[in-house]
Amino acid sequence: NAGVTQTPKFRILKIGQSMTLQCTQDMNHNYMYWYRQDPGMGLKLIYYSVGAGITDKGEVPNGYNVSRSTTEDFPLRLELAAPSQTSVYFCASSRGQDQPQHFGDGTRLSIL
Amino acid sequence: AQKVTQAQTEISVVEKEDVTLDCVYETRDTTYYLFWYKQPPSGELVFLIRRNSFDEQNEISGRYSWNFQKSTSSFNFTITASQVVDSAVYFCALSENTGNQFYFGTGTSLTVIP
């Protein structure tokens, strides 16, 4: 079972570049989330979605955008990469807000 | 203010010792959900347990046990007879009934020394 799949696993960007982190899940979960994890820190919620066509901001949305055109996919877009966005990004999905989240393996992003 | 506080940043124990990881949460909701996740050195996040606010029964699963006390807003996690494979960062998390956000603590890094 694939579960939650994130691509790429690693990426190096230059300041000012843009990119999209891909996330897809095959569990038919309505809820999907994007987090960032900085070294030695917990996870901070960037954006979340409760279903196709519905997205909302989390704790740290600045500098990011998302879309949810299908149940399966929830891409995260960085428009103007900044060094402060160097982090490990995790995508997750769940059946509901009260249910455990299933996480992808993460994308390690460095911005130089 | 932090919604979820894990005051223990790092803990080291010798194999076979018991260890308790503390988690204190803050919420005004009467309905909420608490979770523990494990992040081993390989980096993936593994779900361990879920508790809703109406279920204060303690739970035991093998060497793992959880103590949920609403009176002190705590949801502590005990590993009995620790093993090297338990070495990981453990996160406590809170989901409130109002809103759809998830709040993670900053994690406790557990090292089990053989």
mmCIF file with all atom_site columns, C-alpha atoms in Angstrom:
data_model
loop_
_atom_site.group_PDB
_atom_site.id
_atom_site.type_symbol
_atom_site.label_atom_id
_atom_site.label_alt_id
_atom_site.label_comp_id
_atom_site.label_asym_id
_atom_site.label_entity_id
_atom_site.label_seq_id
_atom_site.pdbx_PDB_ins_code
_atom_site.Cartn_x
_atom_site.Cartn_y
_atom_site.Cartn_z
_atom_site.occupancy
_atom_site.B_iso_or_equiv
_atom_site.pdbx_formal_charge
_atom_site.auth_seq_id
_atom_site.auth_comp_id
_atom_site.auth_asym_id
_atom_site.auth_atom_id
_atom_site.pdbx_PDB_model_num
ATOM 1   C CA . ASN A 1 1   ? 0.000   0.000  0.000  1.00 0.00 ? 1   ASN A CA 1
ATOM 2   C CA . ALA A 1 2   ? 1.416   3.358  -1.042 1.00 0.00 ? 2   ALA A CA 1
ATOM 3   C CA . GLY A 1 3   ? -0.334  5.517  1.586  1.00 0.00 ? 3   GLY A CA 1
ATOM 4   C CA . VAL A 1 4   ? 0.943   9.089  1.349  1.00 0.00 ? 4   VAL A CA 1
ATOM 5   C CA . THR A 1 5   ? 3.578   9.740  -1.302 1.00 0.00 ? 5   THR A CA 1
ATOM 6   C CA . GLN A 1 6   ? 5.696   12.879 -1.408 1.00 0.00 ? 6   GLN A CA 1
ATOM 7   C CA . THR A 1 7   ? 7.995   13.987 -4.195 1.00 0.00 ? 7   THR A CA 1
ATOM 8   C CA . PRO A 1 8   ? 10.768  14.967 -4.413 1.00 0.00 ? 8   PRO A CA 1
ATOM 9   C CA . LYS A 1 9   ? 12.616  13.568 -1.379 1.00 0.00 ? 9   LYS A CA 1
ATOM 10  C CA . PHE A 1 10  ? 15.370  16.180 -1.573 1.00 0.00 ? 10  PHE A CA 1
ATOM 11  C CA . ARG A 1 11  ? 15.709  19.496 -3.307 1.00 0.00 ? 11  ARG A CA 1
ATOM 12  C CA . ILE A 1 12  ? 18.086  22.442 -3.288 1.00 0.00 ? 12  ILE A CA 1
ATOM 13  C CA . LEU A 1 13  ? 16.726  25.789 -4.447 1.00 0.00 ? 13  LEU A CA 1
ATOM 14  C CA . LYS A 1 14  ? 18.282  29.162 -4.972 1.00 0.00 ? 14  LYS A CA 1
ATOM 15  C CA . ILE A 1 15  ? 16.796  32.199 -3.259 1.00 0.00 ? 15  ILE A CA 1
ATOM 16  C CA . GLY A 1 16  ? 13.896  33.552 -5.298 1.00 0.00 ? 16  GLY A CA 1
ATOM 17  C CA . GLN A 1 17  ? 13.177  30.343 -7.183 1.00 0.00 ? 17  GLN A CA 1
ATOM 18  C CA . SER A 1 18  ? 9.803   28.665 -7.004 1.00 0.00 ? 18  SER A CA 1
ATOM 19  C CA . MET A 1 19  ? 8.805   25.047 -6.802 1.00 0.00 ? 19  MET A CA 1
ATOM 20  C CA . THR A 1 20  ? 5.924   22.710 -6.036 1.00 0.00 ? 20  THR A CA 1
ATOM 21  C CA . LEU A 1 21  ? 6.103   19.905 -3.519 1.00 0.00 ? 21  LEU A CA 1
ATOM 22  C CA . GLN A 1 22  ? 3.845   17.082 -4.580 1.00 0.00 ? 22  GLN A CA 1
ATOM 23  C CA . CYS A 1 23  ? 1.683   14.989 -2.259 1.00 0.00 ? 23  CYS A CA 1
ATOM 24  C CA . THR A 1 24  ? -0.732  12.250 -3.185 1.00 0.00 ? 24  THR A CA 1
ATOM 25  C CA . GLN A 1 25  ? -2.647  9.723  -1.093 1.00 0.00 ? 25  GLN A CA 1
ATOM 26  C CA . ASP A 1 26  ? -4.507  6.597  -2.096 1.00 0.00 ? 26  ASP A CA 1
ATOM 27  C CA . MET A 1 27  ? -6.634  6.105  1.027  1.00 0.00 ? 27  MET A CA 1
ATOM 28  C CA . ASN A 1 28  ? -9.542  8.284  -0.089 1.00 0.00 ? 28  ASN A CA 1
ATOM 29  C CA . HIS A 1 29  ? -9.001  10.561 2.904  1.00 0.00 ? 29  HIS A CA 1
ATOM 30  C CA . ASN A 1 30  ? -10.825 13.871 2.900  1.00 0.00 ? 30  ASN A CA 1
ATOM 31  C CA . TYR A 1 31  ? -8.390  15.648 5.197  1.00 0.00 ? 31  TYR A CA 1
ATOM 32  C CA . MET A 1 32  ? -4.906  16.539 4.076  1.00 0.00 ? 32  MET A CA 1
ATOM 33  C CA . TYR A 1 33  ? -2.198  18.618 5.736  1.00 0.00 ? 33  TYR A CA 1
ATOM 34  C CA . TRP A 1 34  ? 1.159   20.217 5.072  1.00 0.00 ? 34  TRP A CA 1
ATOM 35  C CA . TYR A 1 35  ? 3.671   20.677 7.875  1.00 0.00 ? 35  TYR A CA 1
ATOM 36  C CA . ARG A 1 36  ? 7.184   21.926 8.169  1.00 0.00 ? 36  ARG A CA 1
ATOM 37  C CA . GLN A 1 37  ? 9.664   20.602 10.696 1.00 0.00 ? 37  GLN A CA 1
ATOM 38  C CA . ASP A 1 38  ? 12.675  22.728 11.544 1.00 0.00 ? 38  ASP A CA 1
ATOM 39  C CA . PRO A 1 39  ? 15.704  21.112 13.239 1.00 0.00 ? 39  PRO A CA 1
ATOM 40  C CA . GLY A 1 40  ? 14.974  20.155 16.828 1.00 0.00 ? 40  GLY A CA 1
ATOM 41  C CA . MET A 1 41  ? 11.438  21.433 16.589 1.00 0.00 ? 41  MET A CA 1
ATOM 42  C CA . GLY A 1 42  ? 8.000   19.985 16.336 1.00 0.00 ? 42  GLY A CA 1
ATOM 43  C CA . LEU A 1 43  ? 5.769   20.172 13.321 1.00 0.00 ? 43  LEU A CA 1
ATOM 44  C CA . LYS A 1 44  ? 4.108   23.404 12.355 1.00 0.00 ? 44  LYS A CA 1
ATOM 45  C CA . LEU A 1 45  ? 0.945   23.317 10.256 1.00 0.00 ? 45  LEU A CA 1
ATOM 46  C CA . ILE A 1 46  ? 1.223   25.315 7.034  1.00 0.00 ? 46  ILE A CA 1
ATOM 47  C CA . TYR A 1 47  ? -2.071  24.594 5.274  1.00 0.00 ? 47  TYR A CA 1
ATOM 48  C CA . TYR A 1 48  ? -4.781  22.009 5.467  1.00 0.00 ? 48  TYR A CA 1
ATOM 49  C CA . SER A 1 49  ? -7.726  20.842 3.402  1.00 0.00 ? 49  SER A CA 1
ATOM 50  C CA . VAL A 1 50  ? -10.953 19.164 4.464  1.00 0.00 ? 50  VAL A CA 1
ATOM 51  C CA . GLY A 1 51  ? -11.896 18.091 0.957  1.00 0.00 ? 51  GLY A CA 1
ATOM 52  C CA . ALA A 1 52  ? -11.457 18.805 -2.724 1.00 0.00 ? 52  ALA A CA 1
ATOM 53  C CA . GLY A 1 53  ? -11.799 22.510 -3.410 1.00 0.00 ? 53  GLY A CA 1
ATOM 54  C CA . ILE A 1 54  ? -11.482 23.511 0.270  1.00 0.00 ? 54  ILE A CA 1
ATOM 55  C CA . THR A 1 55  ? -8.251  24.743 1.811  1.00 0.00 ? 55  THR A CA 1
ATOM 56  C CA . ASP A 1 56  ? -7.388  26.845 4.834  1.00 0.00 ? 56  ASP A CA 1
ATOM 57  C CA . LYS A 1 57  ? -4.370  28.364 6.551  1.00 0.00 ? 57  LYS A CA 1
ATOM 58  C CA . GLY A 1 58  ? -2.562  26.793 9.439  1.00 0.00 ? 58  GLY A CA 1
ATOM 59  C CA . GLU A 1 59  ? -0.089  28.366 11.854 1.00 0.00 ? 59  GLU A CA 1
ATOM 60  C CA . VAL A 1 60  ? 2.628   29.323 9.367  1.00 0.00 ? 60  VAL A CA 1
ATOM 61  C CA . PRO A 1 61  ? 1.116   29.907 5.891  1.00 0.00 ? 61  PRO A CA 1
ATOM 62  C CA . ASN A 1 62  ? 3.174   32.900 4.771  1.00 0.00 ? 62  ASN A CA 1
ATOM 63  C CA . GLY A 1 63  ? 5.233   32.227 1.658  1.00 0.00 ? 63  GLY A CA 1
ATOM 64  C CA . TYR A 1 64  ? 3.225   29.173 0.642  1.00 0.00 ? 64  TYR A CA 1
ATOM 65  C CA . ASN A 1 65  ? 0.165   28.337 -1.414 1.00 0.00 ? 65  ASN A CA 1
ATOM 66  C CA . VAL A 1 66  ? -1.890  25.200 -1.876 1.00 0.00 ? 66  VAL A CA 1
ATOM 67  C CA . SER A 1 67  ? -4.646  23.828 -4.051 1.00 0.00 ? 67  SER A CA 1
ATOM 68  C CA . ARG A 1 68  ? -6.859  20.768 -3.792 1.00 0.00 ? 68  ARG A CA 1
ATOM 69  C CA . SER A 1 69  ? -8.476  19.937 -7.090 1.00 0.00 ? 69  SER A CA 1
ATOM 70  C CA . THR A 1 70  ? -8.845  16.220 -6.344 1.00 0.00 ? 70  THR A CA 1
ATOM 71  C CA . THR A 1 71  ? -9.231  14.097 -3.223 1.00 0.00 ? 71  THR A CA 1
ATOM 72  C CA . GLU A 1 72  ? -5.888  12.436 -3.897 1.00 0.00 ? 72  GLU A CA 1
ATOM 73  C CA . ASP A 1 73  ? -3.574  15.384 -4.499 1.00 0.00 ? 73  ASP A CA 1
ATOM 74  C CA . PHE A 1 74  ? -2.533  18.313 -2.328 1.00 0.00 ? 74  PHE A CA 1
ATOM 75  C CA . PRO A 1 75  ? 0.456   20.166 -3.782 1.00 0.00 ? 75  PRO A CA 1
ATOM 76  C CA . LEU A 1 76  ? 2.329   22.864 -1.851 1.00 0.00 ? 76  LEU A CA 1
ATOM 77  C CA . ARG A 1 77  ? 3.777   25.784 -3.778 1.00 0.00 ? 77  ARG A CA 1
ATOM 78  C CA . LEU A 1 78  ? 6.685   27.988 -2.743 1.00 0.00 ? 78  LEU A CA 1
ATOM 79  C CA . GLU A 1 79  ? 6.652   31.127 -4.866 1.00 0.00 ? 79  GLU A CA 1
ATOM 80  C CA . LEU A 1 80  ? 9.780   33.075 -3.897 1.00 0.00 ? 80  LEU A CA 1
ATOM 81  C CA . ALA A 1 81  ? 12.029  30.752 -1.948 1.00 0.00 ? 81  ALA A CA 1
ATOM 82  C CA . ALA A 1 82  ? 13.754  32.275 1.067  1.00 0.00 ? 82  ALA A CA 1
ATOM 83  C CA . PRO A 1 83  ? 16.441  30.791 3.351  1.00 0.00 ? 83  PRO A CA 1
ATOM 84  C CA . SER A 1 84  ? 13.893  30.734 6.196  1.00 0.00 ? 84  SER A CA 1
ATOM 85  C CA . GLN A 1 85  ? 11.963  28.101 4.258  1.00 0.00 ? 85  GLN A CA 1
ATOM 86  C CA . THR A 1 86  ? 14.794  25.600 4.562  1.00 0.00 ? 86  THR A CA 1
ATOM 87  C CA . SER A 1 87  ? 13.093  22.738 6.384  1.00 0.00 ? 87  SER A CA 1
ATOM 88  C CA . VAL A 1 88  ? 11.707  19.242 6.129  1.00 0.00 ? 88  VAL A CA 1
ATOM 89  C CA . TYR A 1 89  ? 8.177   19.247 4.762  1.00 0.00 ? 89  TYR A CA 1
ATOM 90  C CA . PHE A 1 90  ? 5.669   16.568 5.632  1.00 0.00 ? 90  PHE A CA 1
ATOM 91  C CA . CYS A 1 91  ? 2.343   15.875 3.990  1.00 0.00 ? 91  CYS A CA 1
ATOM 92  C CA . ALA A 1 92  ? -0.305  13.929 5.885  1.00 0.00 ? 92  ALA A CA 1
ATOM 93  C CA . SER A 1 93  ? -3.841  12.697 5.396  1.00 0.00 ? 93  SER A CA 1
ATOM 94  C CA . SER A 1 94  ? -6.622  11.447 7.644  1.00 0.00 ? 94  SER A CA 1
ATOM 95  C CA . ARG A 1 95  ? -10.240 10.367 7.535  1.00 0.00 ? 95  ARG A CA 1
ATOM 96  C CA . GLY A 1 96  ? -11.198 13.204 9.799  1.00 0.00 ? 96  GLY A CA 1
ATOM 97  C CA . GLN A 1 97  ? -9.934  15.846 12.173 1.00 0.00 ? 97  GLN A CA 1
ATOM 98  C CA . ASP A 1 98  ? -10.355 13.437 15.096 1.00 0.00 ? 98  ASP A CA 1
ATOM 99  C CA . GLN A 1 99  ? -8.492  10.611 13.396 1.00 0.00 ? 99  GLN A CA 1
ATOM 100 C CA . PRO A 1 100 ? -4.787  9.762  13.292 1.00 0.00 ? 100 PRO A CA 1
ATOM 101 C CA . GLN A 1 101 ? -2.828  11.269 10.447 1.00 0.00 ? 101 GLN A CA 1
ATOM 102 C CA . HIS A 1 102 ? -0.822  9.193  8.013  1.00 0.00 ? 102 HIS A CA 1
ATOM 103 C CA . PHE A 1 103 ? 2.401   10.870 7.000  1.00 0.00 ? 103 PHE A CA 1
ATOM 104 C CA . GLY A 1 104 ? 4.539   10.807 3.910  1.00 0.00 ? 104 GLY A CA 1
ATOM 105 C CA . ASP A 1 105 ? 8.286   10.306 4.188  1.00 0.00 ? 105 ASP A CA 1
ATOM 106 C CA . GLY A 1 106 ? 9.004   14.014 3.931  1.00 0.00 ? 106 GLY A CA 1
ATOM 107 C CA . THR A 1 107 ? 10.779  16.359 1.531  1.00 0.00 ? 107 THR A CA 1
ATOM 108 C CA . ARG A 1 108 ? 14.074  17.846 2.662  1.00 0.00 ? 108 ARG A CA 1
ATOM 109 C CA . LEU A 1 109 ? 14.350  21.316 1.147  1.00 0.00 ? 109 LEU A CA 1
ATOM 110 C CA . SER A 1 110 ? 17.386  23.559 1.303  1.00 0.00 ? 110 SER A CA 1
ATOM 111 C CA . ILE A 1 111 ? 17.382  27.135 0.033  1.00 0.00 ? 111 ILE A CA 1
ATOM 112 C CA . LEU A 1 112 ? 20.756  28.700 -0.576 1.00 0.00 ? 112 LEU A CA 1
ATOM 113 C CA . ALA B 2 1   ? 1.015   30.174 24.403 1.00 0.00 ? 1   ALA B CA 1
ATOM 114 C CA . GLN B 2 2   ? 1.909   26.634 23.485 1.00 0.00 ? 2   GLN B CA 1
ATOM 115 C CA . LYS B 2 3   ? -1.073  24.367 23.007 1.00 0.00 ? 3   LYS B CA 1
ATOM 116 C CA . VAL B 2 4   ? 1.073   21.292 23.644 1.00 0.00 ? 4   VAL B CA 1
ATOM 117 C CA . THR B 2 5   ? 4.092   21.356 25.928 1.00 0.00 ? 5   THR B CA 1
ATOM 118 C CA . GLN B 2 6   ? 6.689   18.651 26.115 1.00 0.00 ? 6   GLN B CA 1
ATOM 119 C CA . ALA B 2 7   ? 9.062   20.022 28.698 1.00 0.00 ? 7   ALA B CA 1
ATOM 120 C CA . GLN B 2 8   ? 11.604  17.214 28.378 1.00 0.00 ? 8   GLN B CA 1
ATOM 121 C CA . THR B 2 9   ? 13.770  18.030 25.386 1.00 0.00 ? 9   THR B CA 1
ATOM 122 C CA . GLU B 2 10  ? 16.108  15.063 25.681 1.00 0.00 ? 10  GLU B CA 1
ATOM 123 C CA . ILE B 2 11  ? 16.121  11.960 27.855 1.00 0.00 ? 11  ILE B CA 1
ATOM 124 C CA . SER B 2 12  ? 18.734  9.220  28.076 1.00 0.00 ? 12  SER B CA 1
ATOM 125 C CA . VAL B 2 13  ? 18.108  5.922  29.807 1.00 0.00 ? 13  VAL B CA 1
ATOM 126 C CA . VAL B 2 14  ? 19.949  2.646  30.031 1.00 0.00 ? 14  VAL B CA 1
ATOM 127 C CA . GLU B 2 15  ? 18.334  -0.303 28.330 1.00 0.00 ? 15  GLU B CA 1
ATOM 128 C CA . LYS B 2 16  ? 15.663  -2.062 30.416 1.00 0.00 ? 16  LYS B CA 1
ATOM 129 C CA . GLU B 2 17  ? 14.915  1.036  32.443 1.00 0.00 ? 17  GLU B CA 1
ATOM 130 C CA . ASP B 2 18  ? 11.399  2.477  32.463 1.00 0.00 ? 18  ASP B CA 1
ATOM 131 C CA . VAL B 2 19  ? 10.912  5.989  31.124 1.00 0.00 ? 19  VAL B CA 1
ATOM 132 C CA . THR B 2 20  ? 7.989   8.413  31.133 1.00 0.00 ? 20  THR B CA 1
ATOM 133 C CA . LEU B 2 21  ? 7.548   11.145 28.562 1.00 0.00 ? 21  LEU B CA 1
ATOM 134 C CA . ASP B 2 22  ? 5.440   14.065 29.715 1.00 0.00 ? 22  ASP B CA 1
ATOM 135 C CA . CYS B 2 23  ? 2.837   15.941 27.701 1.00 0.00 ? 23  CYS B CA 1
ATOM 136 C CA . VAL B 2 24  ? 0.735   18.851 28.932 1.00 0.00 ? 24  VAL B CA 1
ATOM 137 C CA . TYR B 2 25  ? -1.904  20.415 26.725 1.00 0.00 ? 25  TYR B CA 1
ATOM 138 C CA . GLU B 2 26  ? -4.058  23.489 26.765 1.00 0.00 ? 26  GLU B CA 1
ATOM 139 C CA . THR B 2 27  ? -7.549  23.793 25.314 1.00 0.00 ? 27  THR B CA 1
ATOM 140 C CA . ARG B 2 28  ? -10.901 25.361 26.074 1.00 0.00 ? 28  ARG B CA 1
ATOM 141 C CA . ASP B 2 29  ? -12.813 22.767 24.091 1.00 0.00 ? 29  ASP B CA 1
ATOM 142 C CA . THR B 2 30  ? -14.658 20.056 25.974 1.00 0.00 ? 30  THR B CA 1
ATOM 143 C CA . THR B 2 31  ? -14.189 17.687 23.049 1.00 0.00 ? 31  THR B CA 1
ATOM 144 C CA . TYR B 2 32  ? -10.675 17.171 21.812 1.00 0.00 ? 32  TYR B CA 1
ATOM 145 C CA . TYR B 2 33  ? -8.296  14.444 20.751 1.00 0.00 ? 33  TYR B CA 1
ATOM 146 C CA . LEU B 2 34  ? -4.777  13.629 21.827 1.00 0.00 ? 34  LEU B CA 1
ATOM 147 C CA . PHE B 2 35  ? -2.166  11.665 19.940 1.00 0.00 ? 35  PHE B CA 1
ATOM 148 C CA . TRP B 2 36  ? 1.353   10.337 20.306 1.00 0.00 ? 36  TRP B CA 1
ATOM 149 C CA . TYR B 2 37  ? 3.679   9.867  17.360 1.00 0.00 ? 37  TYR B CA 1
ATOM 150 C CA . LYS B 2 38  ? 7.140   8.360  17.101 1.00 0.00 ? 38  LYS B CA 1
ATOM 151 C CA . GLN B 2 39  ? 9.834   9.647  14.771 1.00 0.00 ? 39  GLN B CA 1
ATOM 152 C CA . PRO B 2 40  ? 12.773  7.223  14.603 1.00 0.00 ? 40  PRO B CA 1
ATOM 153 C CA . PRO B 2 41  ? 16.166  8.315  13.238 1.00 0.00 ? 41  PRO B CA 1
ATOM 154 C CA . SER B 2 42  ? 15.027  7.339  9.740  1.00 0.00 ? 42  SER B CA 1
ATOM 155 C CA . GLY B 2 43  ? 12.659  10.318 9.887  1.00 0.00 ? 43  GLY B CA 1
ATOM 156 C CA . GLU B 2 44  ? 9.192   8.938  9.239  1.00 0.00 ? 44  GLU B CA 1
ATOM 157 C CA . LEU B 2 45  ? 6.329   9.690  11.612 1.00 0.00 ? 45  LEU B CA 1
ATOM 158 C CA . VAL B 2 46  ? 4.571   6.709  13.114 1.00 0.00 ? 46  VAL B CA 1
ATOM 159 C CA . PHE B 2 47  ? 1.210   6.961  14.855 1.00 0.00 ? 47  PHE B CA 1
ATOM 160 C CA . LEU B 2 48  ? 1.127   5.325  18.307 1.00 0.00 ? 48  LEU B CA 1
ATOM 161 C CA . ILE B 2 49  ? -2.144  6.170  20.025 1.00 0.00 ? 49  ILE B CA 1
ATOM 162 C CA . ARG B 2 50  ? -5.256  8.348  19.920 1.00 0.00 ? 50  ARG B CA 1
ATOM 163 C CA . ARG B 2 51  ? -7.410  9.393  22.871 1.00 0.00 ? 51  ARG B CA 1
ATOM 164 C CA . ASN B 2 52  ? -10.595 11.432 22.950 1.00 0.00 ? 52  ASN B CA 1
ATOM 165 C CA . SER B 2 53  ? -11.381 13.770 25.831 1.00 0.00 ? 53  SER B CA 1
ATOM 166 C CA . PHE B 2 54  ? -14.215 11.629 27.133 1.00 0.00 ? 54  PHE B CA 1
ATOM 167 C CA . ASP B 2 55  ? -12.119 8.535  27.578 1.00 0.00 ? 55  ASP B CA 1
ATOM 168 C CA . GLU B 2 56  ? -9.805  8.799  30.567 1.00 0.00 ? 56  GLU B CA 1
ATOM 169 C CA . GLN B 2 57  ? -9.041  5.105  30.744 1.00 0.00 ? 57  GLN B CA 1
ATOM 170 C CA . ASN B 2 58  ? -5.374  4.390  30.784 1.00 0.00 ? 58  ASN B CA 1
ATOM 171 C CA . GLU B 2 59  ? -4.156  2.182  28.001 1.00 0.00 ? 59  GLU B CA 1
ATOM 172 C CA . ILE B 2 60  ? -1.468  -0.441 27.797 1.00 0.00 ? 60  ILE B CA 1
ATOM 173 C CA . SER B 2 61  ? -0.065  -1.869 24.605 1.00 0.00 ? 61  SER B CA 1
ATOM 174 C CA . GLY B 2 62  ? 2.810   -4.225 25.214 1.00 0.00 ? 62  GLY B CA 1
ATOM 175 C CA . ARG B 2 63  ? 5.625   -2.207 26.787 1.00 0.00 ? 63  ARG B CA 1
ATOM 176 C CA . TYR B 2 64  ? 3.823   1.083  26.098 1.00 0.00 ? 64  TYR B CA 1
ATOM 177 C CA . SER B 2 65  ? 1.268   2.679  28.391 1.00 0.00 ? 65  SER B CA 1
ATOM 178 C CA . TRP B 2 66  ? -0.497  6.019  28.443 1.00 0.00 ? 66  TRP B CA 1
ATOM 179 C CA . ASN B 2 67  ? -1.865  7.959  31.402 1.00 0.00 ? 67  ASN B CA 1
ATOM 180 C CA . PHE B 2 68  ? -4.521  10.534 30.504 1.00 0.00 ? 68  PHE B CA 1
ATOM 181 C CA . GLN B 2 69  ? -5.540  12.925 33.295 1.00 0.00 ? 69  GLN B CA 1
ATOM 182 C CA . LYS B 2 70  ? -7.952  15.724 32.414 1.00 0.00 ? 70  LYS B CA 1
ATOM 183 C CA . SER B 2 71  ? -7.591  17.262 35.882 1.00 0.00 ? 71  SER B CA 1
ATOM 184 C CA . THR B 2 72  ? -3.963  18.106 35.120 1.00 0.00 ? 72  THR B CA 1
ATOM 185 C CA . SER B 2 73  ? -4.332  18.367 31.320 1.00 0.00 ? 73  SER B CA 1
ATOM 186 C CA . SER B 2 74  ? -1.695  15.711 30.877 1.00 0.00 ? 74  SER B CA 1
ATOM 187 C CA . PHE B 2 75  ? -1.285  12.755 28.579 1.00 0.00 ? 75  PHE B CA 1
ATOM 188 C CA . ASN B 2 76  ? 1.921   11.000 29.599 1.00 0.00 ? 76  ASN B CA 1
ATOM 189 C CA . PHE B 2 77  ? 3.574   8.086  27.854 1.00 0.00 ? 77  PHE B CA 1
ATOM 190 C CA . THR B 2 78  ? 5.550   5.369  29.632 1.00 0.00 ? 78  THR B CA 1
ATOM 191 C CA . ILE B 2 79  ? 7.855   2.835  28.052 1.00 0.00 ? 79  ILE B CA 1
ATOM 192 C CA . THR B 2 80  ? 8.567   -0.137 30.280 1.00 0.00 ? 80  THR B CA 1
ATOM 193 C CA . ALA B 2 81  ? 11.824  -2.059 29.968 1.00 0.00 ? 81  ALA B CA 1
ATOM 194 C CA . SER B 2 82  ? 13.149  0.263  27.283 1.00 0.00 ? 82  SER B CA 1
ATOM 195 C CA . GLN B 2 83  ? 15.018  -1.110 24.298 1.00 0.00 ? 83  GLN B CA 1
ATOM 196 C CA . VAL B 2 84  ? 17.508  0.441  21.904 1.00 0.00 ? 84  VAL B CA 1
ATOM 197 C CA . VAL B 2 85  ? 14.835  0.374  19.183 1.00 0.00 ? 85  VAL B CA 1
ATOM 198 C CA . ASP B 2 86  ? 12.801  2.806  21.284 1.00 0.00 ? 86  ASP B CA 1
ATOM 199 C CA . SER B 2 87  ? 15.365  5.513  20.571 1.00 0.00 ? 87  SER B CA 1
ATOM 200 C CA . ALA B 2 88  ? 13.439  8.182  18.684 1.00 0.00 ? 88  ALA B CA 1
ATOM 201 C CA . VAL B 2 89  ? 11.782  11.553 18.990 1.00 0.00 ? 89  VAL B CA 1
ATOM 202 C CA . TYR B 2 90  ? 8.299   11.295 20.430 1.00 0.00 ? 90  TYR B CA 1
ATOM 203 C CA . PHE B 2 91  ? 5.645   13.898 19.705 1.00 0.00 ? 91  PHE B CA 1
ATOM 204 C CA . CYS B 2 92  ? 2.425   14.593 21.523 1.00 0.00 ? 92  CYS B CA 1
ATOM 205 C CA . ALA B 2 93  ? -0.329  16.301 19.508 1.00 0.00 ? 93  ALA B CA 1
ATOM 206 C CA . LEU B 2 94  ? -3.713  17.893 20.087 1.00 0.00 ? 94  LEU B CA 1
ATOM 207 C CA . SER B 2 95  ? -6.714  18.276 17.789 1.00 0.00 ? 95  SER B CA 1
ATOM 208 C CA . GLU B 2 96  ? -9.561  20.462 19.009 1.00 0.00 ? 96  GLU B CA 1
ATOM 209 C CA . ASN B 2 97  ? -13.170 19.927 18.052 1.00 0.00 ? 97  ASN B CA 1
ATOM 210 C CA . THR B 2 98  ? -13.537 23.559 16.968 1.00 0.00 ? 98  THR B CA 1
ATOM 211 C CA . GLY B 2 99  ? -11.450 24.215 13.887 1.00 0.00 ? 99  GLY B CA 1
ATOM 212 C CA . ASN B 2 100 ? -9.441  21.664 12.000 1.00 0.00 ? 100 ASN B CA 1
ATOM 213 C CA . GLN B 2 101 ? -5.946  22.416 13.155 1.00 0.00 ? 101 GLN B CA 1
ATOM 214 C CA . PHE B 2 102 ? -3.464  20.045 14.660 1.00 0.00 ? 102 PHE B CA 1
ATOM 215 C CA . TYR B 2 103 ? -0.961  21.160 17.271 1.00 0.00 ? 103 TYR B CA 1
ATOM 216 C CA . PHE B 2 104 ? 2.247   19.268 17.876 1.00 0.00 ? 104 PHE B CA 1
ATOM 217 C CA . GLY B 2 105 ? 4.560   19.588 20.831 1.00 0.00 ? 105 GLY B CA 1
ATOM 218 C CA . THR B 2 106 ? 8.239   20.204 20.233 1.00 0.00 ? 106 THR B CA 1
ATOM 219 C CA . GLY B 2 107 ? 9.051   16.568 20.897 1.00 0.00 ? 107 GLY B CA 1
ATOM 220 C CA . THR B 2 108 ? 11.157  14.597 23.357 1.00 0.00 ? 108 THR B CA 1
ATOM 221 C CA . SER B 2 109 ? 14.275  12.930 22.041 1.00 0.00 ? 109 SER B CA 1
ATOM 222 C CA . LEU B 2 110 ? 14.748  9.583  23.767 1.00 0.00 ? 110 LEU B CA 1
ATOM 223 C CA . THR B 2 111 ? 18.064  7.769  23.646 1.00 0.00 ? 111 THR B CA 1
ATOM 224 C CA . VAL B 2 112 ? 18.249  4.251  25.013 1.00 0.00 ? 112 VAL B CA 1
ATOM 225 C CA . ILE B 2 113 ? 21.807  3.256  25.799 1.00 0.00 ? 113 ILE B CA 1
ATOM 226 C CA . PRO B 2 114 ? 22.668  -0.444 25.455 1.00 0.00 ? 114 PRO B CA 1
#
